[in-house]
XYZ file of C-alpha atoms in Angstrom:
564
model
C 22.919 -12.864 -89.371
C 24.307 -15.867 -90.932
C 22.183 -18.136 -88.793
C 19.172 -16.058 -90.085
C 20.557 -15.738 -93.633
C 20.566 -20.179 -93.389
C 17.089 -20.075 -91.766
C 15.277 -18.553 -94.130
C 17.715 -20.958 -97.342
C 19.477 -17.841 -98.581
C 23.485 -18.102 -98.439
C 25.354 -15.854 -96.737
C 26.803 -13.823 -99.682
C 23.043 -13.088 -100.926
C 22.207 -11.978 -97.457
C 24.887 -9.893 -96.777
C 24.634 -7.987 -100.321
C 20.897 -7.853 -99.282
C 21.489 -6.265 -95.823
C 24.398 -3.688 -97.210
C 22.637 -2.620 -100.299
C 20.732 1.132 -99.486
C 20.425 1.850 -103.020
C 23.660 3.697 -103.724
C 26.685 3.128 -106.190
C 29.003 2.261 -103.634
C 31.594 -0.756 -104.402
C 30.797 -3.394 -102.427
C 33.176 -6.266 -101.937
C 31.888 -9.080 -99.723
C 34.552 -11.683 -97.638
C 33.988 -14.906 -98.655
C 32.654 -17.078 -96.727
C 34.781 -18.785 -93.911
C 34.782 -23.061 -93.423
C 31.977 -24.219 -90.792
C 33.789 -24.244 -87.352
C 32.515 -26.829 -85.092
C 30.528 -25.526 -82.010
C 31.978 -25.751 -78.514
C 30.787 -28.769 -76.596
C 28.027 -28.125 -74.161
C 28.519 -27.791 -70.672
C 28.266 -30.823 -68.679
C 26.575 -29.441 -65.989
C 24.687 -26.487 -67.485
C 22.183 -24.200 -64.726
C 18.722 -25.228 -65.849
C 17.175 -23.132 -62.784
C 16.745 -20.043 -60.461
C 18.453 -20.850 -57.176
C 16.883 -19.674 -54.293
C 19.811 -17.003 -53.634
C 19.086 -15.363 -56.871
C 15.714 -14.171 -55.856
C 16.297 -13.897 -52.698
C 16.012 -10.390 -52.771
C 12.974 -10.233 -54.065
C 11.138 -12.988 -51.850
C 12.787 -11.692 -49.011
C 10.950 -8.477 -49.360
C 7.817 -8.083 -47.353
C 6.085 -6.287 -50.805
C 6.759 -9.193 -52.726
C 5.404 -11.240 -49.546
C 2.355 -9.635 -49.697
C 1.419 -9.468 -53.294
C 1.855 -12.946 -53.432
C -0.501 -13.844 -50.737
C -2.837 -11.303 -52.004
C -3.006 -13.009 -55.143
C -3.519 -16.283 -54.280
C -6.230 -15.328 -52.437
C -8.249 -14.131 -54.812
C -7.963 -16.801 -57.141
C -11.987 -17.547 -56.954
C -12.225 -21.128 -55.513
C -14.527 -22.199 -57.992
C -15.530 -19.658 -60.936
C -18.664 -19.507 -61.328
C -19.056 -18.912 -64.903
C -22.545 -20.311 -65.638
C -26.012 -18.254 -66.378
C -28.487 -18.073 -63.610
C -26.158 -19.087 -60.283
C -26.615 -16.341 -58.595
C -29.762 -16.423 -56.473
C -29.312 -12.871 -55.249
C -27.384 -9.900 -56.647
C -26.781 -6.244 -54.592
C -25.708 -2.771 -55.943
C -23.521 -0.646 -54.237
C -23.560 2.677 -56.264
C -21.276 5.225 -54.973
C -23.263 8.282 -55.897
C -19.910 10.314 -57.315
C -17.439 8.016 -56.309
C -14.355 8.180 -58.988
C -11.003 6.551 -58.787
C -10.063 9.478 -57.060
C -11.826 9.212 -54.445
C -11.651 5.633 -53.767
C -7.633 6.236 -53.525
C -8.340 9.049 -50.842
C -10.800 7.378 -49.003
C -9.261 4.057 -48.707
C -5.586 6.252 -47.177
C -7.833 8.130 -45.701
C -9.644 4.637 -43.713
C -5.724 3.349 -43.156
C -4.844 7.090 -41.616
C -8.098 6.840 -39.498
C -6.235 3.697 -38.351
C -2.620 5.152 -37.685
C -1.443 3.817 -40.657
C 0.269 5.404 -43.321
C -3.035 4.598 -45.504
C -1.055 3.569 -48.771
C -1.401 0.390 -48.309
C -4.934 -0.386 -47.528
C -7.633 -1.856 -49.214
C -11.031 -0.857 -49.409
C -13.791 -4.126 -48.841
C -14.308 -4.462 -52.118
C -10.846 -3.275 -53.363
C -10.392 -6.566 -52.827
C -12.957 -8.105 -54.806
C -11.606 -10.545 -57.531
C -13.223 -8.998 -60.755
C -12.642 -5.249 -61.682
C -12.782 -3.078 -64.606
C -14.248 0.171 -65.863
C -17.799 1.750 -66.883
C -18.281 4.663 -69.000
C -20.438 7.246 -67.421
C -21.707 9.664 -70.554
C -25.247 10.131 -71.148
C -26.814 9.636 -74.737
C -26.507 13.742 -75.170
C -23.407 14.202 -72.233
C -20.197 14.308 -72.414
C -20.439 14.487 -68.403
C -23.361 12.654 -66.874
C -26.055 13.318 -64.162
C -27.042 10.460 -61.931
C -30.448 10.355 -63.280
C -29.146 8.716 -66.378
C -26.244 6.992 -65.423
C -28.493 4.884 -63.072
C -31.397 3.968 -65.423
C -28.439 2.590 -67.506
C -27.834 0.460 -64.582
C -30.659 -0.637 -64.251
C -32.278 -0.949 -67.305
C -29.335 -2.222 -69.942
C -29.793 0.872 -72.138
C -28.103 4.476 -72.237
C -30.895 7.740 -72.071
C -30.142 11.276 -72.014
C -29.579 13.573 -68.983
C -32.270 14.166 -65.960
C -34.850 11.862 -66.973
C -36.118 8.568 -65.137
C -36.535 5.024 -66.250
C -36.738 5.960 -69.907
C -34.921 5.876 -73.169
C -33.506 8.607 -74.937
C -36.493 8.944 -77.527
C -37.701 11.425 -74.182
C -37.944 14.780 -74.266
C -37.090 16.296 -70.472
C -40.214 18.195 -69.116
C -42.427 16.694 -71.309
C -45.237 14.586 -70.114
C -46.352 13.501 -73.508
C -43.365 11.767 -74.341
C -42.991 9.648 -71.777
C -45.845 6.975 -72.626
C -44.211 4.447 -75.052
C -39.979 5.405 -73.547
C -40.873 3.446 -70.417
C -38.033 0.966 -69.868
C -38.389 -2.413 -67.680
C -35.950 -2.276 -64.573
C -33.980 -4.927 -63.474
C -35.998 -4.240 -60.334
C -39.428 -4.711 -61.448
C -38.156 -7.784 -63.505
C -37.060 -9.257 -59.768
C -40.604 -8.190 -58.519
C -41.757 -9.795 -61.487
C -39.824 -13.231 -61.215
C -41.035 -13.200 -57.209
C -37.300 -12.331 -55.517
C -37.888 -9.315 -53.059
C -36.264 -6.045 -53.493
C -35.436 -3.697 -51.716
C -33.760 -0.040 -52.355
C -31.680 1.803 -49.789
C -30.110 5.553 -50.347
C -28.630 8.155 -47.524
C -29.965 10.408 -50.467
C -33.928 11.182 -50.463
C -35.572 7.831 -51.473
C -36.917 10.128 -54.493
C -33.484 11.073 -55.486
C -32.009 9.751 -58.800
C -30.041 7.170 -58.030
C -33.267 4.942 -56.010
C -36.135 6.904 -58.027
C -34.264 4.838 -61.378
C -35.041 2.113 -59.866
C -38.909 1.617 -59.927
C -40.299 5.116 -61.210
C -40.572 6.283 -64.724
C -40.426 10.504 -64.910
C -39.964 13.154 -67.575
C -37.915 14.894 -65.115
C -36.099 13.835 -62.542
C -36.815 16.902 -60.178
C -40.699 15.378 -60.047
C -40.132 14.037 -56.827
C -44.088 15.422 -55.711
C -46.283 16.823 -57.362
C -45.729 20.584 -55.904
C -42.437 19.936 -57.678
C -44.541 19.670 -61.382
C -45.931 21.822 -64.008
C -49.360 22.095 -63.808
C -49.004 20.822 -67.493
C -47.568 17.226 -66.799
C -50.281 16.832 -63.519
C -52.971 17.811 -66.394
C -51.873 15.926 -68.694
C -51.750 12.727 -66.225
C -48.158 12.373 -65.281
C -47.409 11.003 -61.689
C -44.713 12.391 -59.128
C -41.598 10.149 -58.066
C -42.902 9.450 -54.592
C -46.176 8.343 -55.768
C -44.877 5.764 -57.834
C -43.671 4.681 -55.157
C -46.458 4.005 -52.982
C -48.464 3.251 -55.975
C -45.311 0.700 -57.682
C -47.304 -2.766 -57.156
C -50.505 -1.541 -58.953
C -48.619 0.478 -61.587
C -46.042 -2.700 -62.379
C -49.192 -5.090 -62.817
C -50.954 -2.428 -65.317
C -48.025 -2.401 -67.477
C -46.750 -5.877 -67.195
C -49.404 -7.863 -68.139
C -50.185 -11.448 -66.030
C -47.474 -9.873 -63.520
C -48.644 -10.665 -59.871
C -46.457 -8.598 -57.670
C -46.153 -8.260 -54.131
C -44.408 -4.589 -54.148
C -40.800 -3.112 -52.975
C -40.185 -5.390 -49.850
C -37.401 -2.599 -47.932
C -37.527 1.129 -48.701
C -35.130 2.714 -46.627
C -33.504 6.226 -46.932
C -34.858 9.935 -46.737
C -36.818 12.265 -48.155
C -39.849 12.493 -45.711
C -41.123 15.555 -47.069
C -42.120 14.529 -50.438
C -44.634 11.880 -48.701
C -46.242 14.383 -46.815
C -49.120 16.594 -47.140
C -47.906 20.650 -46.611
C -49.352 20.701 -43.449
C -48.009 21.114 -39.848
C -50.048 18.664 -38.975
C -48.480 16.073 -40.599
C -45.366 16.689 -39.082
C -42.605 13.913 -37.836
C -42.207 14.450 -33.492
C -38.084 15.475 -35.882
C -39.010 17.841 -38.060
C -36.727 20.513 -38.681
C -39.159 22.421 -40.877
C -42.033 24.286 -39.202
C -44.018 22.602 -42.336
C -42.464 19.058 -42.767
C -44.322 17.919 -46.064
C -44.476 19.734 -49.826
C -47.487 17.629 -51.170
C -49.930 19.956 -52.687
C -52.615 17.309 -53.043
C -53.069 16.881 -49.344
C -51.911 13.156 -49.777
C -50.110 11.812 -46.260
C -48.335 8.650 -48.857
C -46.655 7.123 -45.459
C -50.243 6.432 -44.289
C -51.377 4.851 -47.795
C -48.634 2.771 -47.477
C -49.292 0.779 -44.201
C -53.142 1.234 -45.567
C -51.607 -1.072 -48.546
C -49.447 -3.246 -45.841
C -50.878 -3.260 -42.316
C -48.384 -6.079 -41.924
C -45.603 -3.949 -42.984
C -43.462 -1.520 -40.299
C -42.865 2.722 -40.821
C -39.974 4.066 -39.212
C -39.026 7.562 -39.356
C -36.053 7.324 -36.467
C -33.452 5.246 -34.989
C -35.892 3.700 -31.887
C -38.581 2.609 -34.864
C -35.278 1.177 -37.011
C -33.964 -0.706 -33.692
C -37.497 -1.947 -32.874
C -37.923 -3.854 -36.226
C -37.816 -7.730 -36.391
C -36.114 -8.468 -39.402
C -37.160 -11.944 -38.913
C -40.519 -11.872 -39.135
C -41.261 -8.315 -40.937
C -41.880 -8.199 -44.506
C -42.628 -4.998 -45.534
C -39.993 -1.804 -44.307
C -40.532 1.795 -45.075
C -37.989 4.142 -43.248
C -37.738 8.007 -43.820
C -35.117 9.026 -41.795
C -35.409 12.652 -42.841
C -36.756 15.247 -44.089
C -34.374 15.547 -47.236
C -31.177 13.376 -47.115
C -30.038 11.722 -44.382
C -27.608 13.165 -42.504
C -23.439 12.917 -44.202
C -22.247 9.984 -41.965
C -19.393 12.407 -40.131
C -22.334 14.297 -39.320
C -24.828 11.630 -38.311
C -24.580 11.848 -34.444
C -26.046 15.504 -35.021
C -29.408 14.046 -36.204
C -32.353 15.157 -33.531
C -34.094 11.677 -33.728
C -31.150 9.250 -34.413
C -30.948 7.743 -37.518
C -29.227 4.608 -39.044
C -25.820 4.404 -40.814
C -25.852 2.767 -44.022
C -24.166 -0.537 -42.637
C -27.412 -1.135 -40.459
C -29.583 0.011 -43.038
C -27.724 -2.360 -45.760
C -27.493 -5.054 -42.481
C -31.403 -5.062 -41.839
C -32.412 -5.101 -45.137
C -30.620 -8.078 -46.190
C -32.587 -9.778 -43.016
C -35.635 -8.873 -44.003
C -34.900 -9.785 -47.974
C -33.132 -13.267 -47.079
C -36.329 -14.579 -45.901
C -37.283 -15.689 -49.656
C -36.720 -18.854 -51.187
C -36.553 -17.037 -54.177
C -33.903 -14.491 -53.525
C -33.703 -10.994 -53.730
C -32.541 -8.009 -55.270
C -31.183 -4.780 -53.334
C -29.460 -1.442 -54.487
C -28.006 0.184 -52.379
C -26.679 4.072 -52.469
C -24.214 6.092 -50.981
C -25.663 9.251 -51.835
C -24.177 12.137 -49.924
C -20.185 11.089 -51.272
C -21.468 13.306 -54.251
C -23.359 15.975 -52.036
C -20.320 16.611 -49.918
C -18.114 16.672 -53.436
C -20.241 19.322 -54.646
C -19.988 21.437 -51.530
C -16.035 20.647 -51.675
C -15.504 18.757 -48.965
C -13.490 16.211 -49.098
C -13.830 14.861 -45.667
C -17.263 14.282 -45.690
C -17.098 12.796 -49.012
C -14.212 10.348 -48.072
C -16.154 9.821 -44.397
C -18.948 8.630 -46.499
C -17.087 6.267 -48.702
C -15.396 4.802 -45.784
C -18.614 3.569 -44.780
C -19.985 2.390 -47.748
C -16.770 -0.242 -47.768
C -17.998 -1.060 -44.234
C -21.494 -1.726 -45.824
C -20.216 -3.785 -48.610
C -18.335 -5.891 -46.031
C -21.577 -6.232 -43.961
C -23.042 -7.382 -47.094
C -20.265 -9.927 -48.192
C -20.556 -11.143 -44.127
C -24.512 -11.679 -44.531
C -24.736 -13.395 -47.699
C -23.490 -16.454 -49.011
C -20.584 -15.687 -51.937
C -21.493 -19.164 -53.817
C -24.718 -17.885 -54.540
C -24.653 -14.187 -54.138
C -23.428 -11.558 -57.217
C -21.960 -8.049 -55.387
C -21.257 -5.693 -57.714
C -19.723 -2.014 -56.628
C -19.497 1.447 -58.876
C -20.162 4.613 -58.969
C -22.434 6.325 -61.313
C -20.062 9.536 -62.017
C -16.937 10.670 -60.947
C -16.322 14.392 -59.348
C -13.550 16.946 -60.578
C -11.448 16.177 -57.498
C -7.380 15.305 -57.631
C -4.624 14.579 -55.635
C -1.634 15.937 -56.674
C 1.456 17.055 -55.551
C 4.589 15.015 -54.803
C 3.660 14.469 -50.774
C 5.926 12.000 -49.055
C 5.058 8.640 -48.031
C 2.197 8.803 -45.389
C 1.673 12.316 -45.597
C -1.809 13.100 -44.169
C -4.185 12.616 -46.993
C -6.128 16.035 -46.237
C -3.042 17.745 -45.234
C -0.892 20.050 -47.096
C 1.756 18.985 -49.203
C 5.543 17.918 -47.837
C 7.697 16.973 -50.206
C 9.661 13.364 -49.780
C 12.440 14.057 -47.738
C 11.290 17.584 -46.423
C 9.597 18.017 -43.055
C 8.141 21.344 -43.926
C 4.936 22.053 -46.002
C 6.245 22.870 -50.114
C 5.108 26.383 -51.325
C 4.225 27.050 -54.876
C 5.308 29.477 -57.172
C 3.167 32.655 -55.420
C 4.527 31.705 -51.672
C 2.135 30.136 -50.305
C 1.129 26.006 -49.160
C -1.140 23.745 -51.197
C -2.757 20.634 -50.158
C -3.038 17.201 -51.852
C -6.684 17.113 -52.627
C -8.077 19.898 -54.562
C -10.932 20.320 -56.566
C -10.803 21.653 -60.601
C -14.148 23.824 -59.796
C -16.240 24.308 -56.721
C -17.161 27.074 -54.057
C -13.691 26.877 -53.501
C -11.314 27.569 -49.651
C -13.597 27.803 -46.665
C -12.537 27.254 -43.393
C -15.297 25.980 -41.677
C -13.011 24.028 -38.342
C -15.012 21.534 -36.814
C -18.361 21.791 -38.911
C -19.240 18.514 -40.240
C -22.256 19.264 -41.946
C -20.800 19.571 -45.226
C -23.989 21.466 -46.979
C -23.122 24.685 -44.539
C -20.690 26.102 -47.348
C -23.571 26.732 -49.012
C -24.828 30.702 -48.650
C -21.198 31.832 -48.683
C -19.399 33.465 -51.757
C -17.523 31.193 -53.860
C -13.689 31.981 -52.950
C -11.547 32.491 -56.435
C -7.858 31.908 -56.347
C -5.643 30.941 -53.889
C -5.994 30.912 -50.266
C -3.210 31.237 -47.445
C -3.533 28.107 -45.776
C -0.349 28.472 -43.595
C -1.949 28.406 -40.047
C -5.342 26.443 -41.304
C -5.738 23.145 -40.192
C -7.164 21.416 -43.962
C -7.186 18.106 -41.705
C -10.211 19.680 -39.900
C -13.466 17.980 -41.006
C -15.057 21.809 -42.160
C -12.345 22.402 -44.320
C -12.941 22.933 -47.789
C -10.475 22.472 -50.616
C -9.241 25.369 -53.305
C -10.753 24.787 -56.192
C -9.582 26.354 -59.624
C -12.821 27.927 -61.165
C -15.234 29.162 -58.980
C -19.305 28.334 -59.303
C -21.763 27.743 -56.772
C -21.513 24.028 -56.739
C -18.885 21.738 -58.059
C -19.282 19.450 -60.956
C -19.142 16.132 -62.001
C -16.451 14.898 -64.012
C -16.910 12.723 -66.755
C -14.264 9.594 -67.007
C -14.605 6.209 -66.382
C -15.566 4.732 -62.804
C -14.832 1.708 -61.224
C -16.550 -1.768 -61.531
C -15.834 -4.102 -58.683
C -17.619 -7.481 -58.551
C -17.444 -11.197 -56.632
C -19.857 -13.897 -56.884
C -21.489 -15.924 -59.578
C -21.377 -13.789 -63.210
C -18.760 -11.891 -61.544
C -15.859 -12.987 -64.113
C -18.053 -10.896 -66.983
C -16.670 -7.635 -64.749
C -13.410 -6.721 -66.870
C -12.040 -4.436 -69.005
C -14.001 -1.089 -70.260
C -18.189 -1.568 -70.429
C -20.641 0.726 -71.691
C -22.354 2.100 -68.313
C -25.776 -0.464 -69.502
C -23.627 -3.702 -69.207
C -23.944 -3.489 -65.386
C -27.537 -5.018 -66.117
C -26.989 -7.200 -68.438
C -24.234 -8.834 -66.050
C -26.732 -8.911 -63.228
C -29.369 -10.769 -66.031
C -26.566 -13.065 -66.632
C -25.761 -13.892 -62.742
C -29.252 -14.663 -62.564
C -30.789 -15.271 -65.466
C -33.623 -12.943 -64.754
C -35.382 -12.143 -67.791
C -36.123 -15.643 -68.201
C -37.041 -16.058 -64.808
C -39.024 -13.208 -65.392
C -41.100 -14.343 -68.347
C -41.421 -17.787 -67.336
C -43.208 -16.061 -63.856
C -45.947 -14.796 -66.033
């Protein structure tokens, strides 16, 4: 205290009254003050280091080994922290894909691999640049996808279920939507001559894609038998028609915009291109009436009307036939609805891609422009197989949207190329517990230590993923369609799991409160990023900052208004 007392010019009589006195009557009597004692001389040959022996435990280790390498490799080689580098930029959006389940999934890929799945990484788990994006909606606390994704896409926050508009909309409401329309980072690519493309395992008319290029009152307008006869009346246009009809409708609004149209459309949905009428049927139709079009409009044949040049493909042969060198122009409808969950792909009647080839193909087709390109690309059934409560399928399906980000990186050039992956919501799905080290991730719960599966207070087993709400236990074995839970009662309160394997791709998880469908969740998703404008990825964003990082990457607004 002396030292300090000296320090700050006080002597140390003043500071020691100072320090002692609490304000009562005590009587104080201070020491005086000893003489100065010289200090003891300094060591001759004082340690000025670490040896290597003092950390050798630590660099001995192989953890400490392998942190270190990790992070030297992603130091980026040469940050690209300049506007406009990026000559292309793609969007993974993991429909539903929380923290949560990127944890699962990526033990999940390392089980897969007889590993104890720990100590994986996802592709882009190893991306340089992460942080997190707030999901709510302008009037949700917990978001749909509808607006989470035009605040992707268009730099601004609207409310729940609408398309492509700002929150000024009122849902179901033709009338309001003239005036709300938003510009999408897509049509500002179109715009500034990159191609685009869009790619979901969802129908192409989902939320997710439909954000992309369409502009709806409702997001359920995916045809027009899907509208009130109020919104066709009052002139309001279904999702998949804007589709079709994106190149004219872009030019009317934008104007001096010469567009060439949405180069690769790829995902499913068939049905809302079709007229309802057997004889418009795919050779795979499931349904005995394919299409739901009320107008009689067949839109898959007014699109290669608009580009005989172009190539529709409704099956794997038609997706294996296509020259991505020399075709410019892909529409693929692999389905009638969504395309099949990837664990239950090979069940498909006519074949169908997996999203790696889709993402794969597309990239050859989009690559072919000097200009560059832009490409979203969905995993839409992670949040399908969430809302039946099925963890397997949803983690089988993020698995393989990592393998379609690592296609990407692969194809692409990372000196000119911005990859950013997120989700647009999270799901209501945990894993809990206090399992051991490599304890299987869908498997019930064994304590460190313990061999035998740990029972909770009633008796009985529990398993590390469970869900907060849902349709709650089924065991379905080997199913791997994850939608067949659907028709049965939800199942309320525990389950006996004891002789069930929950490893078993039909399993379903317990969930807490039953309802016919579980529910989204609503905090913060990851935001994963590499390439040029990738450094702006950090810390907690507003969900509408993904598109203003992508404008950033490649300066596309300006590129954009200098086109016209």
């Amino acid at each position: 205290m002396n030292k300090i007392a000296k320090a700050l010019g006080l002597s140390a009589l003043v500071f020691a009254v100072a320090a002692c006195d609490d304000g009562s009557d005590s009587n104080f009597s201070p020491t005086p003050t000893p003489d100065p004692v010289d200090p003891p001389a300094p060591d001759p040959d004082p340690v000025t280091s670490l040896t290597p022996q003092d950390l050798e435990t630590n660099t001995g280790n192989p953890w400490f080994a392998d942190a270190e390498a990790r992070l030297a490799a992603r130091q980026p080689q040469a940050l690209v922290a300049q506007r406009g580098k990026a000559r292309n930029v793609i969007l993974f959006v993991g429909d539903g894909m929380g923290v949560s389940t990127v944890t699962a999934a990526r033990i999940f890929a390392g089980q897969k691999e007889g590993k104890n799945g720990e100590e994986g990484y996802l592709s882009f788990g190893e991306f340089p640049f992460a942080g997190l994006s707030k999901t709510y909606n302008v009037d949700a606390q917990t978001p749909d996808s509808a607006g989470t994704m035009t605040a992707m896409m268009s730099g601004l926050k609207t409310d729940v279920g609408v398309i492509g508009v700002d929150e000024d909309i009122e849902r179901g409401n033709c009338a309001t939507v003239a005036g709300n329309e938003v510009m999408t980072y897509l049509e500002l690519a179109e715009v500034a001559g990159m191609s685009t493309g869009v790619i979901s395992t969802a129908r192409i008319t989902h939320a997710t894609p439909a954000a992309t290029y369409a502009k709806s009152a409702d997001r359920n307008w995916e045809d027009i038998s899907d509208m009130p006869q109020a919104a066709v009346d009052a002139g309001c246009e279904d999702i998949a028609s804007q589709l079709v009809s994106f190149e004219a409708n872009l030019e009317a609004r934008v104007g001096g915009a010469d567009v060439d149209g949405i180069d690769v459309v790829m995902g499913g949905g068939r049905r809302h291109f079709l007229p309802n009428d057997p004889a418009f049927n795919s050779p795979d139709a499931v349904s005995a009436t394919e299409g739901d079009r009320s107008d009689g409009r067949d839109l898959t044949a007014e699109w290669q009307a608009m580009y005989p040049e172009g190539a529709y493909v409704f099956d794997s042969a038609g997706f294996a036939a296509l020259d991505t060198g020399s075709t410019n122009k892909v529409l693929g409808l692999f389905n009638e609805s969504h395309m099949q969950y990837e664990a239950d792909r090979g069940n498909d009647v006519a074949g169908e891609p997996s999203l790696t080839e889709m993402t794969t193909a597309a990239i050859e087709v989009l690559d072919n422009n000097p200009e560059g390109f832009f490409l979203m690309v969905e995993s839409g059934r992670i949040d399908h197989a969430h809302h039946a409560g099925n963890a397997y399928g949803a983690l089988s399906d993020t698995v393989e949207m990592a393998r379609a980000v690592e296609a990407a990186m692969a194809a692409t050039n990372p000196e000119e190329t911005l990859i950013i992956v997120t989700a647009d919501h999270s799901h209501v799905f945990t894993i809990g517990g206090y399992p051991k080290r490599g304890n299987p991730i869908l498997g019930q719960v064994v304590n460190v230590g313990e061999n035998a599966p740990a029972l909770a207070a009633d008796g009985l087993p529990y398993t590390t993923l469970a869900y907060a709400n849902g349709l709650g236990f089924q065991d379905l074995g080997q199913e791997t369609d994850s939608d067949a839970v659907y028709g049965l009662e939800p199942h309320s309160g525990r389950a006996d799991t004891s002789s069930v394997d929950t490893e078993a791709p039909g399993y379903h998880q317990e969930a807490l409160v039953p309802l016919g469908s579980e529910t989204h969740a609503g905090e913060d998703v990851g935001l994963y990023a590499t390439g040029p404008g990738a450094h702006l990825v950090s810390g907690t964003n507003e969900q509408s900052v993904v598109f203003h990082i992508m404008d950033y990457a490649a300066d596309l607004i300006a590129r954009a208004e200098d086109a016209i």
